[in-house]
Every structure is written in C-alpha cells, then in structure tokens.
PDB file of C-alpha atoms in Angstrom:
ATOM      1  CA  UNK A  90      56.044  36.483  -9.308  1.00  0.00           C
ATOM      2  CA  UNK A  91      59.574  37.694  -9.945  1.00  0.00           C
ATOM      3  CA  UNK A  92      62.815  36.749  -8.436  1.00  0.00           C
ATOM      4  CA  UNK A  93      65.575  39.274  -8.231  1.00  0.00           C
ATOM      5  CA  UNK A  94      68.968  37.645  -9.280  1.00  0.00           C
ATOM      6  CA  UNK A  95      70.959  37.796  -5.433  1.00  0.00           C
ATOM      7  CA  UNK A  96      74.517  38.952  -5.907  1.00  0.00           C
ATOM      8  CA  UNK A  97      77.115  39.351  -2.973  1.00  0.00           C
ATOM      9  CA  UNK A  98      77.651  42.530  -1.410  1.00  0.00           C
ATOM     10  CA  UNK A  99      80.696  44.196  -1.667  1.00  0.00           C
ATOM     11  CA  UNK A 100      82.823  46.081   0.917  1.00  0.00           C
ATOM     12  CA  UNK A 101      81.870  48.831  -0.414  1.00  0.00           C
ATOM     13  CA  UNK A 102      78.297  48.274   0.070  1.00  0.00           C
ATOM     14  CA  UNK A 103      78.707  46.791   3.558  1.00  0.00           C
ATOM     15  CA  UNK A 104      80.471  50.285   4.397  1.00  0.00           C
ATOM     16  CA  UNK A 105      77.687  52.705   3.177  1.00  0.00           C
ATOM     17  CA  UNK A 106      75.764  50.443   5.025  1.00  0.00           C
ATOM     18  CA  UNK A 107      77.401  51.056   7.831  1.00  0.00           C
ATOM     19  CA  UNK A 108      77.278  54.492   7.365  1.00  0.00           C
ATOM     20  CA  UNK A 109      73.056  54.987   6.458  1.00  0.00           C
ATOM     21  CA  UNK A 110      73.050  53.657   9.987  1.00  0.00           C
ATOM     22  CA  UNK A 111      75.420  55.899  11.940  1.00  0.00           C
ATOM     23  CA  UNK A 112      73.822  58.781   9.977  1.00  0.00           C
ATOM     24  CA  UNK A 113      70.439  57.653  11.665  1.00  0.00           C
ATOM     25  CA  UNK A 114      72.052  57.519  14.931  1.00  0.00           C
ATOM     26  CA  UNK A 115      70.417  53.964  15.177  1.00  0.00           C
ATOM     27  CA  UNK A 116      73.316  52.187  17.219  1.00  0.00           C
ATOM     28  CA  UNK A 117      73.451  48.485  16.965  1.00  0.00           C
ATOM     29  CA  UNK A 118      69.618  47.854  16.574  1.00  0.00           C
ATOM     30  CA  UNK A 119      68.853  50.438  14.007  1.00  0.00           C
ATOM     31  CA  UNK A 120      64.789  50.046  12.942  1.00  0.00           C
ATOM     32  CA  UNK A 121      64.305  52.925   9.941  1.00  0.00           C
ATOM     33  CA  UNK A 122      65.372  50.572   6.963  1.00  0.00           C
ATOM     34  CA  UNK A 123      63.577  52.069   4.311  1.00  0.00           C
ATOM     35  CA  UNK A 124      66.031  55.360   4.864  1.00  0.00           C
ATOM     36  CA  UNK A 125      68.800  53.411   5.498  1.00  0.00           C
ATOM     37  CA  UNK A 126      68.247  51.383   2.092  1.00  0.00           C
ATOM     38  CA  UNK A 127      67.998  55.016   0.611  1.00  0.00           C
ATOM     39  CA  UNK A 128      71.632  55.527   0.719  1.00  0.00           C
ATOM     40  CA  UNK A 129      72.472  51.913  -0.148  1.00  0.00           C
ATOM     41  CA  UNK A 130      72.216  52.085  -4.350  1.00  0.00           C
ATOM     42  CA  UNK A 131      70.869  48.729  -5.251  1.00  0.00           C
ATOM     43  CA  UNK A 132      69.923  47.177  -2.089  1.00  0.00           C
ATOM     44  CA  UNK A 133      66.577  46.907  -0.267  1.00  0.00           C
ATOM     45  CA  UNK A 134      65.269  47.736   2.971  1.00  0.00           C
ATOM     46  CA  UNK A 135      65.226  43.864   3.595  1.00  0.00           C
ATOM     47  CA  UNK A 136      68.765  43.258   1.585  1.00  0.00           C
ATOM     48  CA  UNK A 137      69.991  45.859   4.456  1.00  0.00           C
ATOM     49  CA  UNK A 138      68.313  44.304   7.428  1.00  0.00           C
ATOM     50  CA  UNK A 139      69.450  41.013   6.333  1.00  0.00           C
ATOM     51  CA  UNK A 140      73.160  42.029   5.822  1.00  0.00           C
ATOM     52  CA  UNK A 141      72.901  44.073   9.204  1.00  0.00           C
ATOM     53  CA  UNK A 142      71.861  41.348  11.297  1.00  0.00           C
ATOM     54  CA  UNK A 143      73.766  38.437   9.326  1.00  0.00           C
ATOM     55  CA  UNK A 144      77.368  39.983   9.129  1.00  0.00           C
ATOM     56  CA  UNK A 145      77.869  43.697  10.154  1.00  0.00           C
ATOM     57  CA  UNK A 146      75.626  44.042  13.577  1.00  0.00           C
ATOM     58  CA  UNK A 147      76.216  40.878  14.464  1.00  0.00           C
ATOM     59  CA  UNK A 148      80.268  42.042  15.595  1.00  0.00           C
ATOM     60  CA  UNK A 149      78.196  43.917  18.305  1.00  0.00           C
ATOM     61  CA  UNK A 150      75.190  41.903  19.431  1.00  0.00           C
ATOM     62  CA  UNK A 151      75.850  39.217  21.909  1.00  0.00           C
ATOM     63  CA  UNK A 152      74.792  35.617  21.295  1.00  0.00           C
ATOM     64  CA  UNK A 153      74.207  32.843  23.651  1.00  0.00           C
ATOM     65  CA  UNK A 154      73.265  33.297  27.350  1.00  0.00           C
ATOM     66  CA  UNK A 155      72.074  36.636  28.852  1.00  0.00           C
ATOM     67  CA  UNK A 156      73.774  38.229  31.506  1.00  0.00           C
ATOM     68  CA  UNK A 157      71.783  39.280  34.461  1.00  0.00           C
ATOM     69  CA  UNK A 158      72.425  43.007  33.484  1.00  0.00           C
ATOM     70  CA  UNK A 159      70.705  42.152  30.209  1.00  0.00           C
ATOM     71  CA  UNK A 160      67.805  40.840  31.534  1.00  0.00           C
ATOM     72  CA  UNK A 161      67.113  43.864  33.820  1.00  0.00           C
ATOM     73  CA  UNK A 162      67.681  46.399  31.273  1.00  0.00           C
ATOM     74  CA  UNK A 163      65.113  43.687  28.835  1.00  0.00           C
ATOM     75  CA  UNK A 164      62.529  44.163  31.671  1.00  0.00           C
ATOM     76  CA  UNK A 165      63.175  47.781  32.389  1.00  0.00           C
ATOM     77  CA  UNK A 166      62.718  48.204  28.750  1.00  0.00           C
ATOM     78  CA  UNK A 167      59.270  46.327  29.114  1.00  0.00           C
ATOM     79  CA  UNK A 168      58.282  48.085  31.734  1.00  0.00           C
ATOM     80  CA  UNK A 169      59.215  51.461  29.942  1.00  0.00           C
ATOM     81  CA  UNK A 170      56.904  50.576  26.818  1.00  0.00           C
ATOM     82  CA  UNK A 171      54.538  48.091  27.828  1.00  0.00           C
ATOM     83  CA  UNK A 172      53.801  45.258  25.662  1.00  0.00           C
ATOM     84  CA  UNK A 173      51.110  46.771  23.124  1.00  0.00           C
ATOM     85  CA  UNK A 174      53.209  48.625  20.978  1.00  0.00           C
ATOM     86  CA  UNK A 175      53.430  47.368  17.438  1.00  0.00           C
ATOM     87  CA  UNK A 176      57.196  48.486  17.034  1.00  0.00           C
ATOM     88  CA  UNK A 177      57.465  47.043  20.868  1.00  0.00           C
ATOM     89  CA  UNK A 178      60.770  44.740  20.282  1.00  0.00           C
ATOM     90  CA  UNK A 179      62.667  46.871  18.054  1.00  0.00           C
ATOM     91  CA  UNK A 180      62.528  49.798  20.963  1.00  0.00           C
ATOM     92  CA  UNK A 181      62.977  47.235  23.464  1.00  0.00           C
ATOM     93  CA  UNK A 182      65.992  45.893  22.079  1.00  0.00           C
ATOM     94  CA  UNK A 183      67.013  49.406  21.578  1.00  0.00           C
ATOM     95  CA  UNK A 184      66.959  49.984  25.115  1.00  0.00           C
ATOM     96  CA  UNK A 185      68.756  46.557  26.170  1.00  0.00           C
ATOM     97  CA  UNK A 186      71.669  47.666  23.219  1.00  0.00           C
ATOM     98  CA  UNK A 187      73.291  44.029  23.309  1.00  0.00           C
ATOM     99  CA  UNK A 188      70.531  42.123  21.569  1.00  0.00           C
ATOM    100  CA  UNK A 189      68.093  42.291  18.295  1.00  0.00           C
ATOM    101  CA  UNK A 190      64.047  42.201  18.670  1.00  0.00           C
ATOM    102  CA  UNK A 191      64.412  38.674  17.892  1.00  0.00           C
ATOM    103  CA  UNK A 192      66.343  37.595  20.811  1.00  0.00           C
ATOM    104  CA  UNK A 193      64.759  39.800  23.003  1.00  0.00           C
ATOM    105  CA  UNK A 194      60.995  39.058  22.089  1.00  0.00           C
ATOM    106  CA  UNK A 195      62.053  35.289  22.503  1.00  0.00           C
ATOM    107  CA  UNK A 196      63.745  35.838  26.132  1.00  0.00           C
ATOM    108  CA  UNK A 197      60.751  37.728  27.359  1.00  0.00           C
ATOM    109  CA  UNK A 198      57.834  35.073  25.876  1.00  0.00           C
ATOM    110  CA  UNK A 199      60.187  32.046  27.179  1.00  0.00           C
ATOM    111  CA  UNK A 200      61.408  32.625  30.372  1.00  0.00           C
ATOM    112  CA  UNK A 201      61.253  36.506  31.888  1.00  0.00           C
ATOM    113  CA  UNK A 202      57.254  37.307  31.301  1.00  0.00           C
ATOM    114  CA  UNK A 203      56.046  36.961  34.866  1.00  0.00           C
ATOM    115  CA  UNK A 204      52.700  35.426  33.674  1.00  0.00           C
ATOM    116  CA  UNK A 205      54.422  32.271  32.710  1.00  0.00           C
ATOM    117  CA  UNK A 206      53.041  29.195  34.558  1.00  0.00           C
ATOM    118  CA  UNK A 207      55.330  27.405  36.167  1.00  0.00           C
ATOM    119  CA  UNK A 208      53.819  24.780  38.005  1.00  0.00           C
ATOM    120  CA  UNK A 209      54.842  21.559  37.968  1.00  0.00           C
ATOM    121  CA  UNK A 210      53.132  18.856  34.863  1.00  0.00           C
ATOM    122  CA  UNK A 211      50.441  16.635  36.429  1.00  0.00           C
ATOM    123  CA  UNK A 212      49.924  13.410  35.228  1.00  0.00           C
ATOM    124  CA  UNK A 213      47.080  14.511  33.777  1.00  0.00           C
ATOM    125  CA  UNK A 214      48.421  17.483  31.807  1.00  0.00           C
ATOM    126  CA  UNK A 215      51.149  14.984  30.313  1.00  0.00           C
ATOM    127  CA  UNK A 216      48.356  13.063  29.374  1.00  0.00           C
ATOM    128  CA  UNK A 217      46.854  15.825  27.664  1.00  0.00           C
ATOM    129  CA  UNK A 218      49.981  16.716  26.048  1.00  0.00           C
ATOM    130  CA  UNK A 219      50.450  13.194  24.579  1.00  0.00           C
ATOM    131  CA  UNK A 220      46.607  13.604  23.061  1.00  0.00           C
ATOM    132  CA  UNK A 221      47.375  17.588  21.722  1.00  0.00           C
ATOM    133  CA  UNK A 222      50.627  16.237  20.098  1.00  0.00           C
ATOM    134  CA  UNK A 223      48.610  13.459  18.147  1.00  0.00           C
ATOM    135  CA  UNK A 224      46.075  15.462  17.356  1.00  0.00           C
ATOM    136  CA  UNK A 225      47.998  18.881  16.299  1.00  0.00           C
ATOM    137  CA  UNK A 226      52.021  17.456  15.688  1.00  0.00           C
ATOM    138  CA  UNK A 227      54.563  19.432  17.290  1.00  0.00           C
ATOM    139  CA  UNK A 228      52.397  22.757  16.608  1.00  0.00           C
ATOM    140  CA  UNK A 229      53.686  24.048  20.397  1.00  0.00           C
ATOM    141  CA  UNK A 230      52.345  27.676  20.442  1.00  0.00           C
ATOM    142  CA  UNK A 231      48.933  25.595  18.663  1.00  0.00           C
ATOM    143  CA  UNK A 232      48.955  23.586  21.610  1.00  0.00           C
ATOM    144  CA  UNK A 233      49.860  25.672  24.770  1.00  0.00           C
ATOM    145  CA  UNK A 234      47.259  28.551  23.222  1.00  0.00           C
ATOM    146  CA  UNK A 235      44.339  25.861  23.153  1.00  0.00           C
ATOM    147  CA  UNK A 236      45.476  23.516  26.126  1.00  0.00           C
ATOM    148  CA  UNK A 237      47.318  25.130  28.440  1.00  0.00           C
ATOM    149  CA  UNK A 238      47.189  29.198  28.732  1.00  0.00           C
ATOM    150  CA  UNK A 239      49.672  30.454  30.766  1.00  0.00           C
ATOM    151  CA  UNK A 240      52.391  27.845  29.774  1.00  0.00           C
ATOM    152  CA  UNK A 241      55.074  28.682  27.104  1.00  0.00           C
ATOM    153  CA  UNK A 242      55.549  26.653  23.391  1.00  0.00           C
ATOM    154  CA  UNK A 243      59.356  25.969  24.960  1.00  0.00           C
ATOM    155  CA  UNK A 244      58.242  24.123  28.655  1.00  0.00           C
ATOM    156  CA  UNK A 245      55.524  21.938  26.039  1.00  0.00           C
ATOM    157  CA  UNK A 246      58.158  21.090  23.648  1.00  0.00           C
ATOM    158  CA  UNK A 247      60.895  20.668  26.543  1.00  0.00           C
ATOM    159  CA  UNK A 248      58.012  18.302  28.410  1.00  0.00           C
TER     160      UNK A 248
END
C-alpha cells in the first residue's frame, strides 16, 4: 500500500475549491466530488470533501442543536425521497441547506424517525442490557439490532 505525503492546502487551493463548487451550483452540501476535484490540480475527490466539510463549508453549516425549522425541512426532505435511496442523505441534507448528510442521517436515526420505540426500560430489558453489554461491549447498534428492534444505539448507550 502507498501513502501519499499530506501537505497543507493553500489559499489558493481552498479558493478554486470554492469555486469547482459554485460552478456546480452545489450550495453548501455539494455531492459531485469527483468534478469538483477536477478543477482542484493536485487534490482528490476525498482531499476536497475533507477540506469542504473541515474548514470552508463548515462557515455555513450550523453545529449544535437543530432548530425546529430544521427539523421540518429534515422530515419534509424524508418524506420527499423516502429512505431507500443510496445517495438519500446527501439530497436530504441538500434540501434542509443548514446541515451535512452526517448530521442529518444521525438526527433522523436518533431522535426524528417515527419508528423509534420509546417506551419506557423494564426491569427486565435493563437486565437484558446488562447481559448484551457483557456479552457484545459497548457494540450499541450490535446490541439494539439483536435485542431490542425498534430502539436506537443512543437510548442503549444513554440507558
């Protein structure tokens, strides 16, 4: 395997950067990196991702809590494109425009999917969760997937 020696991008990278993406019209969650890394001599589709996310898109996107209005347009955007798509979060996150796939992939699997259980633990399921935890570590999407369907990794960790 090879390594590429990493250097530090220049200003002058970070603005034709900045410019592949306003030529794709792909506001502040652009998802076409192999053309954007076209007109970015040197650099990668994932060097440009990386650097897009990590420094220059991340003046736009918000971090921390969601706003209400977020969360609509998150579930509008669900609702728009279901949740079978393979690009689904990237088009998604288009659509809410404040937030990357990441953060919007995580919001709807953690608290906005409506199939979430959200009954209250029994003794018995904390039981159960004690033995899963022994048996599998602190594996949570392991242990909600064979345990308990319906809950998220996040309420068995937070448990």
């Amino acid at each position: 395997m090879s390594y590429r020696e990493r250097h530090s991008w220049t200003e002058e990278e970070d603005q034709l950067l900045r410019d592949a993406v306003d030529l794709g019209k792909s506001s502040i969650n652009p998802t076409k990196w192999h053309a954007i890394s076209k007109n970015v001599p040197n650099r990668t589709n994932k060097d440009c991702r990386k650097r897009w996310f990590t420094k220059i898109g991340s003046d736009v996107l918000v971090k921390g809590g969601w706003a209400f209005e977020e969360d609509e347009r998150l579930v509008k955007g669900i609702e728009k494109y279901g949740t079978r798509l393979v690009n689904l979060w990237s088009l998604v996150s288009a659509y809410v425009h404040t937030r990357n796939s990441d953060q919007c992939a995580k919001r709807w699997t953690d608290t906005l999917n409506p199939m979430i259980n959200r009954t209250r633990w029994s003794a018995e399921a904390d039981a159960l969760l004690l033995k899963a935890v022994g048996e599998h570590g602190k594996l949570w999407t392991k242990i909600v997937r064979i345990y308990f369907p319906g809950r998220t990794g996040l309420a068995a960790k937070n448990r």
